[in-house]
Amino acid sequence: AQSVTQLGSHVSVSEGALVLLRCNYSSSVPPYLFWYVQYPNQGLQLLLKYTTGATLVKGINGFEAEFKKSETSFHLTKPSAHMSDAAEYFCAVSDQTGANNLFFGTGTRLTVIP
Amino acid sequence: GAVVSQHPSRVICKSGTSVKIECRSLDFQATTMFWYRQFPKQSLMLMATSNEGSKATYEQGVEKDKFLINHASLTLSTLTVTSAHPEDSSFYICSAKVPRTTDTQYFGPGTRLTVL
């Protein structure tokens, strides 16, 4: 069974400040991990993903995430927040067997303060 | 690449009527598509997995006779909400997997259904 926990349903940062969105996962098999962003009334856009290989993954819009197996974490970071980063962010996990299911966290709403 | 579209983006219907939502993969052929439901301020819940040319696989608790899924071609899957009721009002999002990959799903922009 797989699950995702996102700590903090709301995160507020000042423009230019570090963004840190937390994600912890539970998986009985090696996971694939994803971060998606959702703008109001829109679908989900893939930010980045970890499958195998390098544990530090770089994505679009300056975001990156690091897979830490020992901590079962996949936190999302960005060094300097921009106003356009304000959105809902979802962490998701699937397994490496090729199974289809994505299990989503409950999401974190990021607010960027001018 | 890997663009998924949905139509309509918004629909309002009367209680008891049926509504069809289309999901298309625009620049690739998708043997597998997925339908999710998202309630306000909540996460996405997988409703069903749609496989081209075969019956959809529904998640536990999802009524297959109420949420009819058809995946008749490699670029189109449809979700029909039959005899819609106000509690079916939600944001419905589809996604598709690029063939010969095992990981990434690409999502459509979603359809907001309001049942009066």
mmCIF file of C-alpha atoms in Angstrom:
data_model
loop_
_atom_site.group_PDB
_atom_site.id
_atom_site.type_symbol
_atom_site.label_atom_id
_atom_site.label_comp_id
_atom_site.label_asym_id
_atom_site.label_seq_id
_atom_site.Cartn_x
_atom_site.Cartn_y
_atom_site.Cartn_z
ATOM 1 C CA ALA A 1 0.000 0.000 0.000
ATOM 2 C CA GLN A 2 1.156 3.514 -0.716
ATOM 3 C CA SER A 3 0.245 6.845 0.768
ATOM 4 C CA VAL A 4 1.457 10.415 0.884
ATOM 5 C CA THR A 5 1.415 12.935 3.690
ATOM 6 C CA GLN A 6 1.848 16.619 3.003
ATOM 7 C CA LEU A 7 2.538 18.582 6.159
ATOM 8 C CA GLY A 8 0.912 21.966 6.125
ATOM 9 C CA SER A 9 -2.202 22.560 4.078
ATOM 10 C CA HIS A 10 -1.237 26.222 3.752
ATOM 11 C CA VAL A 11 2.201 27.758 3.438
ATOM 12 C CA SER A 12 2.876 31.480 3.121
ATOM 13 C CA VAL A 13 6.196 32.947 2.098
ATOM 14 C CA SER A 14 7.385 36.386 1.144
ATOM 15 C CA GLU A 15 8.365 37.075 -2.425
ATOM 16 C CA GLY A 16 12.041 36.196 -2.802
ATOM 17 C CA ALA A 17 12.061 33.868 0.204
ATOM 18 C CA LEU A 18 12.784 30.153 0.217
ATOM 19 C CA VAL A 19 9.895 27.850 -0.573
ATOM 20 C CA LEU A 20 9.784 24.509 1.255
ATOM 21 C CA LEU A 21 6.814 22.185 0.814
ATOM 22 C CA ARG A 22 7.007 18.934 2.727
ATOM 23 C CA CYS A 23 6.066 15.486 1.488
ATOM 24 C CA ASN A 24 6.510 12.149 3.206
ATOM 25 C CA TYR A 25 5.501 8.905 1.634
ATOM 26 C CA SER A 26 4.789 5.364 2.635
ATOM 27 C CA SER A 27 5.471 2.571 0.199
ATOM 28 C CA SER A 28 6.184 -1.110 0.529
ATOM 29 C CA VAL A 29 8.068 -1.088 -2.762
ATOM 30 C CA PRO A 30 10.532 1.369 -4.327
ATOM 31 C CA PRO A 31 8.483 4.399 -5.224
ATOM 32 C CA TYR A 32 8.137 6.760 -8.087
ATOM 33 C CA LEU A 33 7.537 10.256 -6.678
ATOM 34 C CA PHE A 34 5.975 13.291 -8.297
ATOM 35 C CA TRP A 35 5.162 16.903 -7.610
ATOM 36 C CA TYR A 36 2.306 18.509 -9.491
ATOM 37 C CA VAL A 37 1.091 22.110 -9.420
ATOM 38 C CA GLN A 38 -2.522 23.164 -9.884
ATOM 39 C CA TYR A 39 -3.610 26.696 -10.646
ATOM 40 C CA PRO A 40 -7.222 27.706 -9.920
ATOM 41 C CA ASN A 41 -9.779 25.868 -12.023
ATOM 42 C CA GLN A 42 -7.098 24.073 -13.981
ATOM 43 C CA GLY A 43 -5.732 20.565 -14.203
ATOM 44 C CA LEU A 44 -2.417 19.422 -12.832
ATOM 45 C CA GLN A 45 0.935 20.256 -14.338
ATOM 46 C CA LEU A 46 3.945 18.061 -13.678
ATOM 47 C CA LEU A 47 6.698 19.962 -11.878
ATOM 48 C CA LEU A 48 9.197 17.152 -11.469
ATOM 49 C CA LYS A 49 9.507 13.458 -10.814
ATOM 50 C CA TYR A 50 11.862 10.932 -9.288
ATOM 51 C CA THR A 51 12.055 7.460 -10.739
ATOM 52 C CA THR A 52 15.594 6.154 -10.373
ATOM 53 C CA GLY A 53 19.110 7.536 -10.376
ATOM 54 C CA ALA A 54 20.045 10.915 -8.988
ATOM 55 C CA THR A 55 18.119 11.687 -5.831
ATOM 56 C CA LEU A 56 18.122 15.448 -6.384
ATOM 57 C CA VAL A 57 15.656 16.185 -9.115
ATOM 58 C CA LYS A 58 15.295 19.510 -10.872
ATOM 59 C CA GLY A 59 12.011 20.545 -12.381
ATOM 60 C CA ILE A 60 10.377 23.430 -14.137
ATOM 61 C CA ASN A 61 10.110 26.986 -12.842
ATOM 62 C CA GLY A 62 13.185 26.638 -10.641
ATOM 63 C CA PHE A 63 11.775 23.945 -8.364
ATOM 64 C CA GLU A 64 13.705 20.947 -7.165
ATOM 65 C CA ALA A 65 13.126 18.039 -4.813
ATOM 66 C CA GLU A 66 15.342 15.515 -3.105
ATOM 67 C CA PHE A 67 14.429 11.885 -2.567
ATOM 68 C CA LYS A 68 15.620 10.780 0.865
ATOM 69 C CA LYS A 69 14.939 7.119 1.343
ATOM 70 C CA SER A 70 16.062 7.080 4.969
ATOM 71 C CA GLU A 71 13.553 9.798 5.792
ATOM 72 C CA THR A 72 10.883 8.609 3.312
ATOM 73 C CA SER A 73 10.676 12.199 2.153
ATOM 74 C CA PHE A 74 10.478 14.105 -1.105
ATOM 75 C CA HIS A 75 10.329 17.762 -0.102
ATOM 76 C CA LEU A 76 9.903 20.444 -2.761
ATOM 77 C CA THR A 77 12.045 23.563 -2.651
ATOM 78 C CA LYS A 78 12.667 26.737 -4.572
ATOM 79 C CA PRO A 79 15.334 29.231 -3.505
ATOM 80 C CA SER A 80 13.347 32.371 -4.266
ATOM 81 C CA ALA A 81 9.565 32.558 -4.422
ATOM 82 C CA HIS A 82 7.843 34.457 -7.194
ATOM 83 C CA MET A 83 4.304 35.763 -7.171
ATOM 84 C CA SER A 84 3.441 33.397 -9.995
ATOM 85 C CA ASP A 85 4.293 30.425 -7.756
ATOM 86 C CA ALA A 86 1.076 30.903 -5.796
ATOM 87 C CA ALA A 87 -0.909 27.722 -6.425
ATOM 88 C CA GLU A 88 -1.839 24.339 -4.981
ATOM 89 C CA TYR A 89 0.913 21.763 -4.914
ATOM 90 C CA PHE A 90 0.349 18.016 -4.803
ATOM 91 C CA CYS A 91 2.840 15.306 -4.011
ATOM 92 C CA ALA A 92 2.080 11.862 -5.425
ATOM 93 C CA VAL A 93 3.537 8.372 -5.293
ATOM 94 C CA SER A 94 3.238 5.321 -7.472
ATOM 95 C CA ASP A 95 5.158 2.086 -7.525
ATOM 96 C CA GLN A 96 7.813 0.868 -9.913
ATOM 97 C CA THR A 97 6.006 -2.188 -11.133
ATOM 98 C CA GLY A 98 4.326 -0.230 -13.850
ATOM 99 C CA ALA A 99 1.084 -0.128 -11.958
ATOM 100 C CA ASN A 100 -1.097 2.746 -12.944
ATOM 101 C CA ASN A 101 -2.251 4.255 -9.732
ATOM 102 C CA LEU A 102 -1.064 7.586 -8.478
ATOM 103 C CA PHE A 103 -1.737 8.261 -4.814
ATOM 104 C CA PHE A 104 -1.982 11.943 -4.047
ATOM 105 C CA GLY A 105 -1.383 13.890 -0.889
ATOM 106 C CA THR A 106 -3.980 16.342 0.307
ATOM 107 C CA GLY A 107 -2.168 19.278 -1.227
ATOM 108 C CA THR A 108 -0.472 22.417 0.037
ATOM 109 C CA ARG A 109 -1.688 25.840 -0.924
ATOM 110 C CA LEU A 110 1.229 28.220 -1.390
ATOM 111 C CA THR A 111 0.636 31.921 -0.901
ATOM 112 C CA VAL A 112 3.324 34.398 -1.901
ATOM 113 C CA ILE A 113 3.247 37.705 -0.087
ATOM 114 C CA PRO A 114 4.496 40.757 -1.977
ATOM 115 C CA GLY B 1 4.248 17.181 -26.213
ATOM 116 C CA ALA B 2 1.911 15.046 -24.105
ATOM 117 C CA VAL B 3 -1.054 17.403 -24.141
ATOM 118 C CA VAL B 4 -4.411 16.282 -22.800
ATOM 119 C CA SER B 5 -7.611 18.217 -23.367
ATOM 120 C CA GLN B 6 -11.050 17.995 -21.795
ATOM 121 C CA HIS B 7 -14.416 19.179 -23.004
ATOM 122 C CA PRO B 8 -16.422 20.902 -21.748
ATOM 123 C CA SER B 9 -14.515 22.942 -19.202
ATOM 124 C CA ARG B 10 -17.691 23.782 -17.342
ATOM 125 C CA VAL B 11 -21.165 22.300 -17.418
ATOM 126 C CA ILE B 12 -24.322 23.023 -15.499
ATOM 127 C CA CYS B 13 -27.169 20.559 -15.684
ATOM 128 C CA LYS B 14 -30.448 19.772 -14.007
ATOM 129 C CA SER B 15 -30.797 16.940 -11.556
ATOM 130 C CA GLY B 16 -31.703 13.695 -13.285
ATOM 131 C CA THR B 17 -30.001 14.450 -16.582
ATOM 132 C CA SER B 18 -26.847 12.855 -17.955
ATOM 133 C CA VAL B 19 -23.625 14.637 -18.780
ATOM 134 C CA LYS B 20 -20.767 13.452 -20.996
ATOM 135 C CA ILE B 21 -17.202 14.653 -20.508
ATOM 136 C CA GLU B 22 -14.566 14.025 -23.139
ATOM 137 C CA CYS B 23 -10.854 13.514 -22.572
ATOM 138 C CA ARG B 24 -8.491 13.591 -25.527
ATOM 139 C CA SER B 25 -4.792 13.031 -25.926
ATOM 140 C CA LEU B 26 -3.806 15.549 -28.582
ATOM 141 C CA ASP B 27 -0.308 14.565 -29.632
ATOM 142 C CA PHE B 28 0.017 10.961 -28.590
ATOM 143 C CA GLN B 29 -1.980 7.767 -28.441
ATOM 144 C CA ALA B 30 -3.000 6.797 -24.949
ATOM 145 C CA THR B 31 -3.819 3.173 -24.284
ATOM 146 C CA THR B 32 -4.567 4.061 -20.679
ATOM 147 C CA MET B 33 -6.463 7.037 -19.343
ATOM 148 C CA PHE B 34 -7.581 7.827 -15.836
ATOM 149 C CA TRP B 35 -10.524 9.680 -14.361
ATOM 150 C CA TYR B 36 -10.219 11.559 -11.092
ATOM 151 C CA ARG B 37 -12.645 13.515 -8.986
ATOM 152 C CA GLN B 38 -11.672 16.461 -6.870
ATOM 153 C CA PHE B 39 -13.895 18.017 -4.230
ATOM 154 C CA PRO B 40 -13.314 21.644 -3.187
ATOM 155 C CA LYS B 41 -10.087 22.124 -1.297
ATOM 156 C CA GLN B 42 -9.351 18.402 -1.412
ATOM 157 C CA SER B 43 -7.037 16.118 -3.259
ATOM 158 C CA LEU B 44 -7.690 14.028 -6.339
ATOM 159 C CA MET B 45 -9.372 10.692 -5.923
ATOM 160 C CA LEU B 46 -8.991 8.103 -8.643
ATOM 161 C CA MET B 47 -12.364 6.964 -9.923
ATOM 162 C CA ALA B 48 -11.422 4.558 -12.666
ATOM 163 C CA THR B 49 -8.776 3.443 -15.116
ATOM 164 C CA SER B 50 -9.829 3.414 -18.744
ATOM 165 C CA ASN B 51 -8.153 1.028 -21.159
ATOM 166 C CA GLU B 52 -8.656 1.317 -24.892
ATOM 167 C CA GLY B 53 -10.845 -1.445 -26.223
ATOM 168 C CA SER B 54 -11.738 -2.965 -22.877
ATOM 169 C CA LYS B 55 -13.898 -2.298 -19.860
ATOM 170 C CA ALA B 56 -12.817 0.302 -17.371
ATOM 171 C CA THR B 57 -11.534 -0.682 -13.958
ATOM 172 C CA TYR B 58 -13.365 1.152 -11.204
ATOM 173 C CA GLU B 59 -12.042 1.974 -7.769
ATOM 174 C CA GLN B 60 -13.828 0.692 -4.728
ATOM 175 C CA GLY B 61 -16.910 2.726 -3.934
ATOM 176 C CA VAL B 62 -17.347 4.163 -7.433
ATOM 177 C CA GLU B 63 -20.626 3.171 -9.074
ATOM 178 C CA LYS B 64 -19.842 1.884 -12.544
ATOM 179 C CA ASP B 65 -23.464 2.199 -13.643
ATOM 180 C CA LYS B 66 -23.529 5.827 -12.645
ATOM 181 C CA PHE B 67 -20.143 6.823 -14.045
ATOM 182 C CA LEU B 68 -19.973 5.236 -17.478
ATOM 183 C CA ILE B 69 -16.550 5.214 -19.074
ATOM 184 C CA ASN B 70 -15.854 4.485 -22.704
ATOM 185 C CA HIS B 71 -12.399 4.378 -24.281
ATOM 186 C CA ALA B 72 -13.265 3.678 -27.883
ATOM 187 C CA SER B 73 -10.106 5.011 -29.494
ATOM 188 C CA LEU B 74 -6.473 5.592 -28.618
ATOM 189 C CA THR B 75 -7.052 9.323 -28.252
ATOM 190 C CA LEU B 76 -10.471 9.586 -26.643
ATOM 191 C CA SER B 77 -12.047 8.502 -23.383
ATOM 192 C CA THR B 78 -15.454 9.677 -22.214
ATOM 193 C CA LEU B 79 -17.028 9.836 -18.780
ATOM 194 C CA THR B 80 -20.805 9.990 -18.629
ATOM 195 C CA VAL B 81 -22.423 10.930 -15.354
ATOM 196 C CA THR B 82 -25.864 9.363 -15.554
ATOM 197 C CA SER B 83 -28.887 10.680 -13.695
ATOM 198 C CA ALA B 84 -26.789 13.364 -12.110
ATOM 199 C CA HIS B 85 -27.605 14.656 -8.632
ATOM 200 C CA PRO B 86 -26.290 17.687 -6.737
ATOM 201 C CA GLU B 87 -23.859 15.491 -4.811
ATOM 202 C CA ASP B 88 -22.183 14.649 -8.138
ATOM 203 C CA SER B 89 -21.139 18.274 -8.473
ATOM 204 C CA SER B 90 -17.368 18.248 -8.523
ATOM 205 C CA PHE B 91 -14.247 18.888 -10.567
ATOM 206 C CA TYR B 92 -13.517 15.948 -12.844
ATOM 207 C CA ILE B 93 -9.992 15.562 -14.187
ATOM 208 C CA CYS B 94 -8.677 13.037 -16.657
ATOM 209 C CA SER B 95 -5.111 11.999 -17.289
ATOM 210 C CA ALA B 96 -3.288 9.844 -19.784
ATOM 211 C CA LYS B 97 -0.101 7.878 -19.835
ATOM 212 C CA VAL B 98 2.342 8.077 -22.690
ATOM 213 C CA PRO B 99 2.719 4.568 -24.161
ATOM 214 C CA ARG B 100 5.824 2.585 -23.323
ATOM 215 C CA THR B 101 6.442 4.604 -20.209
ATOM 216 C CA THR B 102 5.576 3.384 -16.783
ATOM 217 C CA ASP B 103 5.522 6.529 -14.767
ATOM 218 C CA THR B 104 4.191 9.908 -15.799
ATOM 219 C CA GLN B 105 0.546 10.800 -16.156
ATOM 220 C CA TYR B 106 -0.365 13.976 -18.038
ATOM 221 C CA PHE B 107 -3.474 15.736 -16.858
ATOM 222 C CA GLY B 108 -6.267 17.511 -18.637
ATOM 223 C CA PRO B 109 -7.488 20.936 -17.518
ATOM 224 C CA GLY B 110 -10.520 19.518 -15.751
ATOM 225 C CA THR B 111 -14.287 19.849 -16.061
ATOM 226 C CA ARG B 112 -16.357 21.603 -13.419
ATOM 227 C CA LEU B 113 -19.755 19.931 -13.140
ATOM 228 C CA THR B 114 -22.565 21.678 -11.305
ATOM 229 C CA VAL B 115 -25.824 19.822 -10.863
ATOM 230 C CA LEU B 116 -28.782 21.981 -9.890
#
